[in-house]
Short mmCIF file of C-alpha atoms and ligand atoms in Angstrom, two decimals:
data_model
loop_
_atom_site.label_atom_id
_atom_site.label_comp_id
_atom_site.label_asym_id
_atom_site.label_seq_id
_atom_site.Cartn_x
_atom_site.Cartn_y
_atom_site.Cartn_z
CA UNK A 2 -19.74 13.65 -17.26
CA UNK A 3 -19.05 9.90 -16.55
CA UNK A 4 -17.39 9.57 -19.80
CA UNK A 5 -15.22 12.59 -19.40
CA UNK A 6 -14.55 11.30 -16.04
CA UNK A 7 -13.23 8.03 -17.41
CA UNK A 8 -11.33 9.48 -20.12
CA UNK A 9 -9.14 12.05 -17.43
CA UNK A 10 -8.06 8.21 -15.46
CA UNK A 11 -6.93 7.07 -19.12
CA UNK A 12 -5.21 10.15 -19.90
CA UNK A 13 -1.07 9.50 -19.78
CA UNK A 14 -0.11 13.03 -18.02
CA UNK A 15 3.27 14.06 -16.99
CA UNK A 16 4.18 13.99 -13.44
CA UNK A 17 7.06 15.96 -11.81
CA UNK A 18 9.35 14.56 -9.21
CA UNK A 19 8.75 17.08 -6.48
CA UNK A 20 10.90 15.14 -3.40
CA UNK A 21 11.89 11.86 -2.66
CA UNK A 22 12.81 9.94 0.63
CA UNK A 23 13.65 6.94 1.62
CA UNK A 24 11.58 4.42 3.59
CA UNK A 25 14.39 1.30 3.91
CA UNK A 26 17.47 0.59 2.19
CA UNK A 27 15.09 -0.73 -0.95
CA UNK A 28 11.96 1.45 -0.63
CA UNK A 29 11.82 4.73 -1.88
CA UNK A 30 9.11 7.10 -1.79
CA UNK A 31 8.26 9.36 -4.59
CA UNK A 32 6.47 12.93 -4.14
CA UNK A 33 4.73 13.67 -7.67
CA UNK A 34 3.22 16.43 -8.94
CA UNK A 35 0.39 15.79 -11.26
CA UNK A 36 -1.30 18.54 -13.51
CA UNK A 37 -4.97 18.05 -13.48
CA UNK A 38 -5.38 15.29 -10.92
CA UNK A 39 -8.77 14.47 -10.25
CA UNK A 40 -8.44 13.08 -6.53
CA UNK A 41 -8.17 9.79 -5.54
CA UNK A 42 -9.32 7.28 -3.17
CA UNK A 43 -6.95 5.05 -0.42
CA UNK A 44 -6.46 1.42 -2.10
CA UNK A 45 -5.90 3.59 -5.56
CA UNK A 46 -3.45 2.65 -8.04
CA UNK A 47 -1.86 4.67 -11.21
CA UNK A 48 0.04 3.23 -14.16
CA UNK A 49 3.91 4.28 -14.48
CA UNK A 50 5.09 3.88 -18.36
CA UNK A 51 8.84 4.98 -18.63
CA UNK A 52 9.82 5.26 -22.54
CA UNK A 53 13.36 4.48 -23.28
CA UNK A 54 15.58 7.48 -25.64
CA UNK A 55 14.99 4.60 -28.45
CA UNK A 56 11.14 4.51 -27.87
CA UNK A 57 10.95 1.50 -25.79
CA UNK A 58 8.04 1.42 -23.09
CA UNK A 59 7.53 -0.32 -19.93
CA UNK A 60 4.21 0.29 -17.55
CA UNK A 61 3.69 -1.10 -14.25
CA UNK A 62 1.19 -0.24 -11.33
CA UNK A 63 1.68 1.52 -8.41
CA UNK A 64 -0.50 2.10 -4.80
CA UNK A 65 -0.89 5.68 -4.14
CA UNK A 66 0.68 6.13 -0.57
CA UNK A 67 -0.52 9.41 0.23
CA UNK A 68 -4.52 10.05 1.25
CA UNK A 69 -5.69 12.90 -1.01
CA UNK A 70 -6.74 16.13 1.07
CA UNK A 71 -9.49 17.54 -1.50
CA UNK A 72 -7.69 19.77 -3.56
CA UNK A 73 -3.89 19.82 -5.17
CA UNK A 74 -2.13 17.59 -7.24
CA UNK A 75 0.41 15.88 -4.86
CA UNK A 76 0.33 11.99 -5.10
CA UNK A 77 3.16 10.10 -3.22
CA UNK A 78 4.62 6.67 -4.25
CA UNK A 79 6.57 4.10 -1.97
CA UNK A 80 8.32 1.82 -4.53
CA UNK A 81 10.23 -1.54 -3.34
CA UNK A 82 13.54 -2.17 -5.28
CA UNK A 83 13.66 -5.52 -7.20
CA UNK A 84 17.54 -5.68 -7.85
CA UNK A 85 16.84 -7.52 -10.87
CA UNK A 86 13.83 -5.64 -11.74
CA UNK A 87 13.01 -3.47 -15.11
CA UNK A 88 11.41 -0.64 -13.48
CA UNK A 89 11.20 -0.87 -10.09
CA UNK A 90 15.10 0.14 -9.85
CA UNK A 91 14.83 3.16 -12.29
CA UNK A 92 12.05 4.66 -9.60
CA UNK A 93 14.44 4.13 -6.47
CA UNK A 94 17.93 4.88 -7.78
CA UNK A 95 17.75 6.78 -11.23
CA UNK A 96 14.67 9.23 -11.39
CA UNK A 97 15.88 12.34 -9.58
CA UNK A 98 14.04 15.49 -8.17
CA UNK A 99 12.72 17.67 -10.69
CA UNK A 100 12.26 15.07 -13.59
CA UNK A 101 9.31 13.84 -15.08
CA UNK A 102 7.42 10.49 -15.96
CA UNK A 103 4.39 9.83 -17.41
CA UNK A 104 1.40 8.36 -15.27
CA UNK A 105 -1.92 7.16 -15.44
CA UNK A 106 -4.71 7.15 -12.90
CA UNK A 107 -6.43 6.58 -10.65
CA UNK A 108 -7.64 3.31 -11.18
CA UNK A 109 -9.42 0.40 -9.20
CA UNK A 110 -12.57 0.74 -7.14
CA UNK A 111 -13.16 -2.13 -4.98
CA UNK A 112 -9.93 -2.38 -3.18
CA UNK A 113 -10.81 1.13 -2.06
CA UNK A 114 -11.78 2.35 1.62
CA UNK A 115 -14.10 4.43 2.08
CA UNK A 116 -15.44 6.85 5.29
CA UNK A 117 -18.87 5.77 4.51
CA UNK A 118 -17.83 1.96 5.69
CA UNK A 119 -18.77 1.59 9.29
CA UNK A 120 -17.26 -2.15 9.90
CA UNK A 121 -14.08 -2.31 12.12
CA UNK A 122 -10.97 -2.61 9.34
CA UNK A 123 -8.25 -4.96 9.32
CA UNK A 124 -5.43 -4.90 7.21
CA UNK A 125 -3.26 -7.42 6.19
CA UNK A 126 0.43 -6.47 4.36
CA UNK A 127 3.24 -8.46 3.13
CA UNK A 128 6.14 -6.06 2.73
CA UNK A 129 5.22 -3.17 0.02
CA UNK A 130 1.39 -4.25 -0.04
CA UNK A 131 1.68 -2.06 2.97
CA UNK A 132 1.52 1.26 0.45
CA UNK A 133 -2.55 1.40 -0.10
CA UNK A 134 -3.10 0.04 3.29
CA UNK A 135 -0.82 3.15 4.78
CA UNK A 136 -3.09 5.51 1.96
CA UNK A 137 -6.24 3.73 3.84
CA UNK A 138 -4.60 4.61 7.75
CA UNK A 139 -3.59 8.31 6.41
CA UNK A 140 -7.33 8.61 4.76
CA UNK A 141 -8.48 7.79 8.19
CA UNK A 142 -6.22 9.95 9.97
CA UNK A 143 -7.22 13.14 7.72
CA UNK A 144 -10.64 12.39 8.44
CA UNK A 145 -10.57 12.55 12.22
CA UNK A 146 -12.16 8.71 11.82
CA UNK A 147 -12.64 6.56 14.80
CA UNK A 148 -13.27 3.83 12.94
CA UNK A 149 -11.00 0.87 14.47
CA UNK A 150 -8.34 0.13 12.09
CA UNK A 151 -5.31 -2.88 12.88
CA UNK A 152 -2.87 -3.67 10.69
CA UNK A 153 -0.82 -6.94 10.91
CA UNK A 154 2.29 -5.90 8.92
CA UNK A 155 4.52 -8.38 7.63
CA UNK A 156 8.42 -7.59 6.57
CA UNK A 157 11.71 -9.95 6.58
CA UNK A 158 13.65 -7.49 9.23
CA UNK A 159 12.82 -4.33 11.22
CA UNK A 160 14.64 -2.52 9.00
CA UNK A 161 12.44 -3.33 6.12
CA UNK A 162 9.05 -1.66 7.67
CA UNK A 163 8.42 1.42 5.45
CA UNK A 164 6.76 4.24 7.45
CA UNK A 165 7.86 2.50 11.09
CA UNK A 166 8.23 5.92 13.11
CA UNK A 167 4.99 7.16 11.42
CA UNK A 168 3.38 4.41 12.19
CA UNK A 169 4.57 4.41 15.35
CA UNK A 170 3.51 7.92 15.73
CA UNK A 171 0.08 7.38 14.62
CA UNK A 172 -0.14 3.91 17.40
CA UNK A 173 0.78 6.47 20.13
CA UNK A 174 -1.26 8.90 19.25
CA UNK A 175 -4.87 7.44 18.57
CA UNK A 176 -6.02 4.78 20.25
CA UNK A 177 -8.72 3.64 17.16
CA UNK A 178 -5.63 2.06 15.74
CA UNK A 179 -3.38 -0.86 16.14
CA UNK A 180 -0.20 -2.41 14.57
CA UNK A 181 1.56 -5.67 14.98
CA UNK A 182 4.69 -7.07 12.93
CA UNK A 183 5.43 -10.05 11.54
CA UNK A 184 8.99 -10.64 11.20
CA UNK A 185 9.95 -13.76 8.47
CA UNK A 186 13.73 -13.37 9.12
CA UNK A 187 15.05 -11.59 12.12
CA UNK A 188 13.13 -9.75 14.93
CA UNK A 189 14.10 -6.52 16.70
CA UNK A 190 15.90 -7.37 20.18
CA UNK A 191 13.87 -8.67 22.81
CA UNK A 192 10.72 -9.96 20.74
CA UNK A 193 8.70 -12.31 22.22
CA UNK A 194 8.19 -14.46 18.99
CA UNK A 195 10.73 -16.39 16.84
CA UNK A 196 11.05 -14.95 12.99
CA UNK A 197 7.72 -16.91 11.48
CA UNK A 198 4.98 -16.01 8.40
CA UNK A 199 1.78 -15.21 9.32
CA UNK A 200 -0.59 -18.34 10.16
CA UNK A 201 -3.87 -18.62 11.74
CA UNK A 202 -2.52 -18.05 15.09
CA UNK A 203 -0.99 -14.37 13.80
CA UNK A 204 -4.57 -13.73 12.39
CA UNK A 205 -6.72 -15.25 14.95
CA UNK A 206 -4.42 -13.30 17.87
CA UNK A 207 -4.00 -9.79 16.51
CA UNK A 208 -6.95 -9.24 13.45
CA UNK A 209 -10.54 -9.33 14.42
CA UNK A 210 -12.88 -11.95 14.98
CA UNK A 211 -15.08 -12.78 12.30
CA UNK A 212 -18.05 -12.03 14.71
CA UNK A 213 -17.07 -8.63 14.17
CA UNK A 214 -17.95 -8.64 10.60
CA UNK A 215 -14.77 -6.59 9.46
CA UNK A 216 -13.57 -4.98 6.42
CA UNK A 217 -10.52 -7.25 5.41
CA UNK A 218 -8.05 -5.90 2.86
CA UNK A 219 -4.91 -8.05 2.39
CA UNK A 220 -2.01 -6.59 -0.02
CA UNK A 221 1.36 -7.94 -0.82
CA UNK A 222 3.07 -10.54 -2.89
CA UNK A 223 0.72 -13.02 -4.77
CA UNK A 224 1.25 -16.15 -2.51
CA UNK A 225 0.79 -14.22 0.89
CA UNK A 226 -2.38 -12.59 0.03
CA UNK A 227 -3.37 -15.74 -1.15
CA UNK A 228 -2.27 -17.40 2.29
CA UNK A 229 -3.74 -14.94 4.77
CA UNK A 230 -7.18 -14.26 2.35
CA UNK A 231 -7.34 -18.28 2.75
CA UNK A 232 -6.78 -17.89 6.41
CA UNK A 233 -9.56 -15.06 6.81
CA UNK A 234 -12.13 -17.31 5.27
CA UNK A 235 -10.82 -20.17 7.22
CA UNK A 236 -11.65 -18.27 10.72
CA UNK A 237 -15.09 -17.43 9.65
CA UNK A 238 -14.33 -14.16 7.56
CA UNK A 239 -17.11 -13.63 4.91
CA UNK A 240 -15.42 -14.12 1.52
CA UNK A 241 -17.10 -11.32 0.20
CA UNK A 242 -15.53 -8.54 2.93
CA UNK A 243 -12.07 -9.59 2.24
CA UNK A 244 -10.57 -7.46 -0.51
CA UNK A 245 -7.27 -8.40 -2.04
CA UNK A 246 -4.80 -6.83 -3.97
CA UNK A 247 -2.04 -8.70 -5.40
CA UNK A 248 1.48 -6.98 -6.96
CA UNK A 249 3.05 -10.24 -8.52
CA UNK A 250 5.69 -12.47 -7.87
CA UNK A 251 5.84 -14.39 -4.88
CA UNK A 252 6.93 -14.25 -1.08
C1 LIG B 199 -2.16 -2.99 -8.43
C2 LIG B 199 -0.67 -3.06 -8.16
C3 LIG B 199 -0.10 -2.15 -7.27
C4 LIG B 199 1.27 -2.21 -7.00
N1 LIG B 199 1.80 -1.33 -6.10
C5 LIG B 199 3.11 -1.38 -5.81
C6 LIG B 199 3.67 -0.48 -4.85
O1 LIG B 199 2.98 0.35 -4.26
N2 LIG B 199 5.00 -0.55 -4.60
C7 LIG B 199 5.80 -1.48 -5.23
O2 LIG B 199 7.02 -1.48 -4.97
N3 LIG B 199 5.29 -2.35 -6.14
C8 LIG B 199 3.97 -2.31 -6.45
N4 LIG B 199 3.45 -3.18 -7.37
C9 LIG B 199 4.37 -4.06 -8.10
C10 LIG B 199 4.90 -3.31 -9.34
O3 LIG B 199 3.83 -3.11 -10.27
C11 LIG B 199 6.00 -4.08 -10.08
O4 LIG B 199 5.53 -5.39 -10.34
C12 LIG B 199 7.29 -4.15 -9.30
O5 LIG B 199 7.78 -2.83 -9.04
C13 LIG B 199 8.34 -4.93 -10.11
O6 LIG B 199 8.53 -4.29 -11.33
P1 LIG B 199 9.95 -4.37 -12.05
O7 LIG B 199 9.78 -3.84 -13.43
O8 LIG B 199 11.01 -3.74 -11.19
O9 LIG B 199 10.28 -5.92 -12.05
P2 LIG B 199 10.03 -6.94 -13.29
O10 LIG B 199 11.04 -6.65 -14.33
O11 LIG B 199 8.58 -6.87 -13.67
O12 LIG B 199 10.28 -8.32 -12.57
C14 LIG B 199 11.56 -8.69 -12.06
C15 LIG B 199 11.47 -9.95 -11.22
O13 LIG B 199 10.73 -9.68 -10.02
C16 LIG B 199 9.58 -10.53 -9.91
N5 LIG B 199 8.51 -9.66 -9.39
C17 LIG B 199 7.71 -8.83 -10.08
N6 LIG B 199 6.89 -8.17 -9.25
C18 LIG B 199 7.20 -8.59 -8.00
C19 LIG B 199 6.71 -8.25 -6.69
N7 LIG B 199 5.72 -7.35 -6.51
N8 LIG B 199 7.27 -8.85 -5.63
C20 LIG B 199 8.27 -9.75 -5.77
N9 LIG B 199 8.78 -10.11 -6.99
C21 LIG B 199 8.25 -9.54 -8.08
C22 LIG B 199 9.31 -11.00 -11.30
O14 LIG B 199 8.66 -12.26 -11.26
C23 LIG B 199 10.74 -11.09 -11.87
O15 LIG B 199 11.36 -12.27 -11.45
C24 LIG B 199 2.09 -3.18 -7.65
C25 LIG B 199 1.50 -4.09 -8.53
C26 LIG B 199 0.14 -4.03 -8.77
C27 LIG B 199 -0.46 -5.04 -9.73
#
């Protein structure tokens, strides 16, 4: 069973582009179809591979975006265009509704949330590390959870927030959960702080305290998890409840 199990996340199958929409300027969201999927937990991530007409392959990872509802195939994908990237720009500006492209998945089980956790969650995103942490808030969401969630989003501009109005949505609507930005480069009119990266104050301010004993799960670019999982520990977090998730290059 646990082998057959295994074997189905291995399994290349081939996905079909069912809609698309975009998040920002850069950030697209795919809508996949996926034959066979098994289901899939929020902090979840499948392999892409793409194979060139002369049989060349690239792979790269991918959060699932979407919380999975118990049944269907459907597994949505927020990608972040890299101008000078290999496949990122493919997924956001060439793949078009009603094509295919192989996929893998799911995979990772410790930067996973799960209903069963009864700690108080913060999350912690540096500009598309918000994907699994917006599978996490949708998981919660589908679940009627009252579990207190906060996220402490961080993006260059307002414009470059994926999900802002659903997340804005989902603030108004339920008090359980919580949302501040972090603007690096320029804030939205009226903002009472200056552009700035998260520090300790950002952390210390809107995440919460370590008394708490929280569920920490920081995603993003390699250098800002590293910065805020540093911070975390710094303020008292227990090493071992911050989970991080790194996509590569740097801030
Ligand atoms: C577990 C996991 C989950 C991921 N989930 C997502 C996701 O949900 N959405 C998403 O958009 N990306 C995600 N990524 C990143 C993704 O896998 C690719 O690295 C990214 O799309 C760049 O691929 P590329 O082929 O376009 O660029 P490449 O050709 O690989 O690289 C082009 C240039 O961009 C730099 N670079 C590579 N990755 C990044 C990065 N993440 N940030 C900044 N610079 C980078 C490289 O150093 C290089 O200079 C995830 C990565 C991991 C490991």
């Amino acid at each position: 069973m646990a082998r057959a199990a295994v074997s189905g996340r291995l399994t290349w199958r081939a996905a079909t582009l069912t809609a698309a929409r975009w998040e920002t300027p850069t950030a697209r969201t795919l809508v996949l179809d996926v034959p066979d999927w098994p289901g899939h937990l929020p902090g979840q991530h499948i392999d892409v591979r793409l194979t060139a007409p002369d049989g060349y392959r690239a792979q790269r990872s991918y959060s699932i975006a979407s919380a999975w509802t118990g049944d269907g195939g459907t597994v949505e994908l927020t990608v972040q265009r890299l101008d000078d990237g290999e496949v990122s720009p493919y997924l956001t500006d060439v793949v078009e509704v009603g094509e295919q492209v192989e996929l893998r998945g799911p995979v990772g089980g410790w930067f996973v949330w799960r209903q069963t956790q009864t700690a108080p969650v913060l999350l912690i995103a540096g500009g598309s590390g918000v994907v699994p942490l917006m599978a996490m808030i949708r998981a919660r969401g589908e679940a009627r959870s009252r579990q207190p969630f906060r996220l402490i989003y961080s993006v260059r501009t307002p414009g470059d927030a994926c999900y802002a109005e659903e997340l804005a949505r989902r603030v108004r609507d339920d008090p359980g959960l919580d949302v501040r930005f972090v603007y690096t480069r320029k804030t939205p009119d009226g903002w009472p702080d200056p552009p700035k990266r998260i520090d300790v104050a950002t952390i210390n301010t809107y995440g919460w305290p370590a008394d708490f004993t929280p569920d920490c799960y920081v995603c993003g670019p390699t250098t800002f998890v590293e910065t805020a999982a540093d911070i975390l520990v710094a303020l008292g977090h227990d090493p071992k409840r911050v989970r991080t998730e790194r996509f590569g290059g740097t801030s």
